[in-house]
Amino acid sequence: MNNNKNWALHNSYLTLPKCFYERIEPTPVSDPTLIYFNENLAKKLNLEFLCYDKLLITNYFSGNKLPDNCKSLSQAYAGHQFGNFTMLGDGRAILLGEQIDIHDNLYDIQLKGSGRTSYSRGGDGRATLSSMLREYIMSESMYHLNIPTTRSLAVINSGESVYRESHNQGGVLTRIASSHIRVGTFEFGKHFCTKNDFKKFIDYVINRHFPDLLNEKLAYLELIKLIMKNQIDLIVNWNRVGFIHGVMNTDNMSIAGETIDYGPCAFINNYNPNTVFSSIDRNGRYAFGNQHKIAYWNLTVFAGTLLDFIDSDKNRAIELVQDVLNQFPIKYSIKWHDMMFKKLGIETPKDEDKYLIKELLSLMESHKADYTNTFAALTLNRTNKDSLYNSDDFKDWKNRWIERVKNEENSYKIMENNNPIYIPRNYLIESALTNCVNGDNKEFDDLLKIMSITYNYELNDHKLQLNPDGFDDDYKTFCGT
């Protein structure tokens, strides 16, 4: 049997100047055990042959064995972390290469927790099993919520101990992404590579990820516009389902417009735009309601790296870029309102409908109403027992809303498609992770199954919609690095 059958790995990143990467192989682990393997994703990636060989899966995705044609590397990048610029890079991740899927699209295959690199900055290059399982279930949940995201192909228990304030089981995740290039990669090119090498990198990004721009006269300016559009779409989608990324540093912003790096992420329960769960976000920089503002901030950093290539006259380049960035608030507002109209089943919005949105969110915040359950209840046209539904103000609002959508032909179908009935709630995630790390996968399996049908209103399992009183009051998430 040819173990490399259907591997179509190559690594176009190796065509770039060497300042952008380090050639390196994963560090083997002592006693790997397969915990999860995403067969459906493997088939999509033309890797179906792996589904029948558990040992091969374990060896490949622990980093103990590489495909014969694999030329692995770690990527260099920089980034603004909480507004402060620093040199970074793949300190615990190694890119195996790019695989062609069944639709002839290229996807990166990367191992996380696969050992030290020159970018490890004193770290051990490893990851905890719990943090890798968290990324697996969160990224797959986001995929089924119809949100652009990296995906997870496998999780391996390394059989080794990882120290993070205490000893933890180690893990290796296989991450799939359209790209692992970040805003921080552009920052690295701008500050640490020659201008000529940086231009080669920018042209590589356009050629691989945005080929429609190749014939554009102002391709670099158009690149800013396109990435801005993708980021607006992404953040609006996060808002649609109540997702809080938690650490929106520029090194965690993918130029492909995918959600990436799930360390301290969580989902909002009681609606409050100031909600923060990340233990390191002490000032609320990346709070739920701030995410679009941070996306704009990150985009200004990204645009700043391209100024030298947009116009030889720096003042003219700044003017052109500023004209593009100035469109962000308007474009975001239009997309956000359009999303909220869909959540309320409004097919043909009018200006006055914006007040319905504003009033509802204000009522939800004052009554600490559950974000997901409120919109699910409206979709099902049912009442809840919480204080929101018992308030006269909400009853008045709901009557006006019912009157507004009564002639909208597809109102409830639109709502079903945009309002998930299930999310990976914080208490469900924590319980599933704890049990899975201790060898009991049942809760994790059940949660994965539920999150694959998150818009299935026919199931309507009330237990999975519970928001336990007080659980989120002191709940904190961690990067897990």
XYZ file of C-alpha atoms in Angstrom:
481
model
C 0.000 0.000 0.000
C 1.272 3.484 -0.867
C 0.842 5.445 2.337
C 1.158 8.714 0.415
C -1.712 7.911 -1.923
C -3.770 11.067 -2.456
C -1.347 13.302 -0.594
C -0.924 16.247 -2.943
C 1.160 18.342 -0.594
C 3.302 21.139 -1.854
C 4.472 24.293 -0.145
C 4.282 27.451 -2.235
C 5.476 29.418 0.803
C 8.963 28.103 0.023
C 9.008 30.295 -3.101
C 9.107 33.356 -0.838
C 12.256 35.062 0.437
C 13.695 33.119 3.379
C 13.039 35.929 5.853
C 9.368 34.845 5.901
C 9.882 31.297 7.185
C 12.104 28.718 8.811
C 12.437 25.206 7.385
C 11.807 22.872 10.300
C 10.214 19.521 11.085
C 7.926 18.653 14.003
C 9.477 17.281 17.175
C 8.211 13.705 17.688
C 6.137 12.903 20.771
C 6.637 9.875 22.986
C 3.297 8.097 23.140
C 0.659 9.592 20.792
C -2.987 8.554 20.977
C -5.666 9.625 18.517
C -8.527 11.441 20.259
C -10.471 12.890 17.312
C -10.268 12.613 13.548
C -12.610 14.569 11.282
C -13.443 12.030 8.581
C -15.779 14.310 6.633
C -13.102 16.984 6.413
C -10.475 14.399 5.461
C -12.634 13.268 2.555
C -13.103 16.868 1.445
C -9.310 17.246 1.439
C -8.795 14.139 -0.721
C -7.398 12.296 2.294
C -10.033 9.582 2.497
C -7.354 6.871 2.463
C -6.367 7.966 5.971
C -9.801 7.132 7.354
C -8.991 3.421 7.294
C -5.651 3.493 9.109
C -5.762 4.791 12.676
C -2.037 4.228 13.216
C -1.180 6.245 10.125
C -3.466 9.083 11.250
C -1.835 9.081 14.677
C 1.695 9.153 13.295
C 1.060 11.835 10.682
C -0.877 14.216 12.897
C 1.290 13.867 15.979
C 4.277 14.923 13.890
C 5.976 11.548 14.314
C 5.809 10.812 10.584
C 5.745 13.122 7.576
C 4.477 12.436 4.061
C 7.416 11.707 1.752
C 6.890 14.924 -0.198
C 6.415 17.164 2.844
C 8.664 20.222 3.198
C 7.466 21.654 6.482
C 8.145 25.139 7.820
C 7.174 27.646 10.454
C 6.053 31.131 9.477
C 7.485 34.432 10.657
C 5.158 37.255 11.606
C 4.916 40.185 13.964
C 1.850 41.824 15.477
C 0.223 44.359 17.711
C -0.855 42.606 20.910
C -3.277 44.782 22.853
C -1.938 47.698 20.804
C 1.762 46.994 21.414
C 4.021 45.970 18.527
C 6.174 42.867 18.970
C 8.031 40.211 16.993
C 6.205 36.861 16.994
C 6.047 33.894 14.596
C 4.943 30.262 14.755
C 6.325 29.385 18.159
C 4.494 26.066 18.416
C 3.062 25.486 14.943
C 4.504 23.927 11.796
C 2.988 24.148 8.322
C 3.140 20.767 6.599
C 2.065 22.202 3.270
C -0.923 22.837 1.032
C -3.387 20.146 -0.008
C -5.778 20.327 -2.961
C -9.358 19.518 -1.961
C -12.099 17.870 -4.016
C -13.063 21.263 -5.463
C -9.473 22.075 -6.513
C -9.023 24.611 -3.724
C -5.760 24.855 -1.789
C -5.794 24.469 1.987
C -2.948 24.794 4.467
C -2.374 21.831 6.773
C -0.678 22.907 9.998
C 0.252 21.129 13.224
C -0.158 23.069 16.491
C 1.748 21.966 19.579
C 4.320 20.246 17.381
C 7.511 21.474 19.031
C 9.890 24.392 19.330
C 10.864 26.675 16.453
C 13.175 29.667 16.246
C 10.098 31.799 17.007
C 9.255 30.073 20.306
C 10.631 32.943 22.431
C 11.462 30.697 25.383
C 8.303 28.621 25.069
C 8.295 24.843 24.878
C 6.528 24.650 21.514
C 3.849 22.423 22.955
C 0.146 22.800 23.719
C -2.226 21.380 26.286
C -4.688 18.732 25.197
C -7.524 20.815 26.636
C -6.699 23.892 24.534
C -6.432 21.811 21.366
C -9.769 20.130 22.073
C -11.280 23.568 22.674
C -10.109 24.772 19.260
C -11.435 21.589 17.655
C -14.961 21.971 18.983
C -15.082 25.758 18.645
C -13.854 25.832 15.059
C -16.182 23.013 14.004
C -19.085 24.759 15.749
C -18.316 27.962 13.859
C -18.215 26.017 10.604
C -21.704 24.644 11.234
C -22.884 28.118 12.269
C -21.969 29.116 8.680
C -19.157 31.436 9.702
C -15.819 31.572 7.829
C -13.293 29.715 9.947
C -10.220 27.574 10.079
C -11.142 23.949 10.714
C -9.759 21.047 12.709
C -8.768 17.722 11.195
C -7.366 15.844 14.195
C -6.498 16.022 17.879
C -3.755 13.834 19.320
C -2.924 13.196 22.976
C 0.861 13.492 22.888
C 1.384 11.219 25.874
C 3.610 13.909 27.361
C 3.130 16.391 30.165
C 2.954 20.129 29.445
C 3.523 22.602 32.254
C 1.199 25.647 32.401
C 1.153 26.748 36.072
C 0.516 23.051 36.695
C 1.102 19.832 34.792
C -1.348 19.129 31.938
C -1.705 16.491 29.279
C -0.131 17.586 26.013
C -1.945 17.700 22.698
C -1.372 18.310 18.990
C -4.055 19.806 16.737
C -4.136 19.628 12.953
C -5.551 22.904 11.669
C -6.873 23.488 8.160
C -7.007 27.018 6.763
C -7.348 28.810 3.459
C -4.315 30.728 4.652
C -2.222 31.222 7.766
C -1.100 34.652 6.579
C -2.090 37.360 9.023
C -2.051 41.127 9.229
C 0.980 40.510 11.428
C 2.747 38.800 8.518
C 2.471 42.040 6.569
C 3.803 43.925 9.584
C 6.765 41.564 9.678
C 7.476 42.111 5.988
C 7.255 45.863 6.385
C 9.598 46.079 9.374
C 11.988 43.124 9.067
C 12.413 42.388 5.339
C 13.790 44.414 2.451
C 11.314 46.398 0.401
C 11.931 44.132 -2.577
C 11.353 40.965 -0.534
C 8.211 42.444 0.987
C 6.863 43.262 -2.474
C 7.444 39.646 -3.527
C 5.420 38.557 -0.510
C 2.522 40.933 -1.284
C 2.437 39.749 -4.890
C 2.449 36.139 -3.675
C -0.581 36.856 -1.472
C -2.458 38.421 -4.383
C -1.523 35.620 -6.775
C -2.544 32.828 -4.399
C -5.511 34.294 -2.560
C -6.860 37.157 -4.673
C -6.002 36.372 -8.327
C -8.857 38.558 -9.576
C -6.719 41.540 -8.556
C -3.800 40.604 -10.816
C -4.967 42.838 -13.649
C -6.059 45.716 -11.437
C -4.151 48.960 -11.991
C -4.279 49.763 -8.274
C -4.049 46.161 -7.062
C -2.601 46.999 -3.643
C -5.331 49.521 -2.904
C -7.945 47.032 -4.112
C -6.396 44.463 -1.775
C -7.178 46.731 1.175
C -10.776 47.095 -0.027
C -11.225 43.353 -0.414
C -9.739 42.445 2.954
C -11.848 45.179 4.575
C -14.974 43.672 3.010
C -14.049 40.185 4.235
C -13.386 41.437 7.758
C -16.667 43.338 7.898
C -18.528 40.209 6.794
C -16.704 38.152 9.422
C -17.332 40.495 12.355
C -20.996 40.882 11.391
C -21.278 37.095 11.444
C -19.642 36.966 14.866
C -22.226 39.441 16.091
C -25.016 37.392 14.558
C -24.279 34.393 16.794
C -22.840 36.183 19.841
C -19.225 35.100 19.372
C -16.428 36.849 21.278
C -12.971 36.142 19.854
C -11.205 37.418 22.940
C -7.780 38.271 21.527
C -8.109 40.242 18.289
C -4.436 41.118 17.989
C -3.199 41.811 14.461
C -1.407 38.458 14.461
C -4.807 36.796 14.974
C -6.456 38.481 11.983
C -6.364 36.262 8.891
C -6.146 37.947 5.499
C -8.428 35.170 4.212
C -11.293 36.500 6.340
C -11.503 33.331 8.433
C -11.843 33.095 12.204
C -8.447 31.948 13.462
C -6.855 31.243 16.865
C -9.553 30.170 19.301
C -7.630 30.540 22.578
C -9.814 32.653 24.917
C -12.958 32.763 22.774
C -16.474 32.292 24.154
C -20.119 32.920 23.323
C -22.208 35.620 24.922
C -25.174 34.493 27.007
C -26.890 37.436 28.723
C -26.753 40.292 26.235
C -24.303 43.013 27.155
C -22.033 44.598 24.532
C -19.345 45.073 27.203
C -19.052 41.335 27.831
C -15.481 40.062 28.169
C -14.407 36.539 29.123
C -10.695 36.580 28.306
C -8.577 36.633 31.459
C -5.957 38.857 29.803
C -8.399 41.448 28.426
C -8.579 43.428 31.650
C -9.691 46.702 30.056
C -12.288 45.265 27.680
C -10.391 46.153 24.512
C -11.821 43.092 22.745
C -15.301 43.116 24.311
C -18.248 41.835 22.273
C -19.389 45.317 21.257
C -15.878 46.509 20.411
C -14.978 43.864 17.862
C -15.840 45.948 14.799
C -13.809 48.865 16.181
C -10.790 46.625 16.660
C -11.211 45.195 13.157
C -11.039 48.764 11.868
C -7.932 49.439 13.993
C -6.280 46.296 12.634
C -7.161 47.301 9.076
C -5.479 50.665 9.515
C -2.327 48.827 10.606
C -2.613 46.530 7.579
C -3.153 49.433 5.189
C -0.165 51.236 6.663
C 2.144 48.413 5.600
C 1.178 48.927 1.936
C 1.619 52.695 1.625
C 5.002 52.477 -0.143
C 3.463 50.386 -2.927
C 0.279 52.365 -3.504
C 1.824 55.625 -4.677
C 5.353 56.992 -4.810
C 3.986 60.197 -3.310
C 3.468 59.240 0.337
C 0.893 61.967 0.940
C -1.088 60.777 -2.081
C -0.845 57.165 -0.840
C -2.156 58.184 2.576
C -5.020 60.077 0.948
C -6.019 57.088 -1.193
C -5.858 54.682 1.747
C -7.743 57.014 4.066
C -10.540 57.331 1.504
C -10.911 53.537 1.602
C -10.747 53.253 5.385
C -13.256 56.067 5.825
C -15.838 53.802 4.197
C -15.536 51.200 6.963
C -18.106 52.663 9.428
C -20.743 53.083 6.716
C -20.167 49.673 5.146
C -20.129 47.982 8.539
C -23.347 49.710 9.626
C -25.124 48.632 6.441
C -23.993 45.002 6.817
C -24.744 44.907 10.544
C -28.257 46.305 10.131
C -28.916 43.924 7.241
C -27.884 41.034 9.501
C -30.129 42.238 12.323
C -33.052 42.677 9.932
C -32.636 39.013 8.991
C -32.565 37.980 12.653
C -35.951 39.704 12.986
C -37.314 38.292 9.728
C -37.571 41.660 7.990
C -37.217 41.041 4.250
C -37.853 44.566 2.986
C -36.304 46.877 5.574
C -37.230 50.507 6.056
C -35.290 53.169 7.932
C -37.702 53.082 10.853
C -36.972 49.363 11.323
C -33.626 50.352 12.804
C -35.518 51.589 15.853
C -37.001 48.110 16.347
C -33.469 46.724 16.521
C -32.234 49.429 18.866
C -35.221 49.065 21.204
C -34.936 45.282 21.367
C -31.227 45.300 22.175
C -31.782 47.951 24.836
C -34.523 45.858 26.428
C -32.385 42.723 26.250
C -29.501 44.474 27.963
C -31.612 45.972 30.745
C -33.307 42.615 31.439
C -30.086 40.588 30.995
C -31.862 38.475 28.412
C -30.099 35.545 26.788
C -28.948 36.581 23.306
C -29.427 33.248 21.538
C -32.616 32.240 23.346
C -34.339 35.585 22.766
C -33.983 35.374 18.996
C -34.787 31.649 19.009
C -37.995 32.362 20.963
C -38.983 35.058 18.474
C -38.303 32.623 15.649
C -40.498 29.997 17.329
C -43.064 32.649 18.295
C -43.067 31.445 21.866
C -42.693 33.161 25.225
C -40.054 32.670 27.877
C -40.346 32.948 31.635
C -37.583 35.523 32.033
C -38.175 39.140 32.998
C -37.866 40.395 29.424
C -40.970 38.548 28.264
C -42.926 39.634 31.317
C -42.175 43.330 30.856
C -44.811 45.644 29.403
C -42.185 47.390 27.285
C -41.224 44.147 25.601
C -44.849 43.114 25.075
C -45.425 46.448 23.359
C -42.285 45.977 21.253
C -43.278 42.454 20.274
C -46.760 43.534 19.182
C -45.228 46.197 16.949
C -42.726 43.692 15.562
C -45.470 41.125 14.798
C -47.437 43.810 13.010
C -44.322 44.764 11.055
C -43.495 41.254 9.769
C -47.006 39.854 9.313
C -46.925 40.500 5.567
C -43.337 39.333 5.087
C -43.740 36.103 3.143
C -40.521 34.313 4.209
C -40.023 35.946 7.579
C -39.740 32.892 9.811
C -37.657 30.911 7.322
C -35.162 33.778 7.186
C -35.069 33.840 10.983
C -34.458 30.096 11.193
C -31.492 30.460 8.827
C -29.927 33.305 10.803
C -30.763 32.537 14.438
C -29.067 29.415 15.799
C -31.078 27.567 18.392
C -27.908 26.073 19.901
C -24.464 27.493 20.596
C -21.489 25.891 22.377
C -22.351 27.467 25.703
C -19.534 28.099 28.111
C -20.693 25.625 30.761
C -21.216 22.908 28.140
C -17.741 23.480 26.710
C -16.015 23.385 30.092
C -17.783 20.228 31.215
C -17.113 18.472 27.907
C -13.425 19.453 27.958
C -12.867 18.336 31.547
C -14.434 14.946 30.930
C -12.709 14.431 27.592
C -9.252 15.162 29.007
C -10.043 12.607 31.728
C -10.919 9.976 29.145
C -14.714 10.293 28.916
C -15.626 11.582 25.446
C -19.409 11.248 25.647
C -20.261 14.881 26.421
C -17.776 16.086 23.823
C -19.246 13.730 21.212
C -22.778 14.821 22.056
C -21.856 18.495 21.828
C -20.144 18.000 18.467
C -23.256 16.279 17.176
C -25.576 19.034 18.398
C -23.373 21.751 16.947
C -23.583 20.089 13.546
C -27.343 20.804 13.511
C -27.371 24.150 15.259
C -30.206 25.542 13.112
C -32.439 22.486 13.509
C -35.573 23.946 15.083
C -37.343 20.592 14.872
C -35.058 19.121 17.534
C -35.610 22.020 19.981
C -33.998 20.362 23.032
C -34.698 22.749 25.903
C -31.881 21.346 28.063
C -29.287 22.503 25.532
C -30.652 26.046 25.622
C -30.233 26.484 29.364
C -28.118 29.352 30.625
C -27.283 28.430 34.243
C -27.692 31.343 36.630
C -24.388 32.730 37.804
C -22.102 30.512 35.702
C -20.768 33.389 33.603
C -20.365 35.816 36.511
C -16.782 34.775 37.230
C -16.129 32.745 34.088
C -12.746 33.364 32.465
C -11.134 31.961 29.352
C -7.415 31.542 28.739
C -5.116 31.470 25.725
C -3.905 27.994 26.631
C -0.471 28.673 25.176
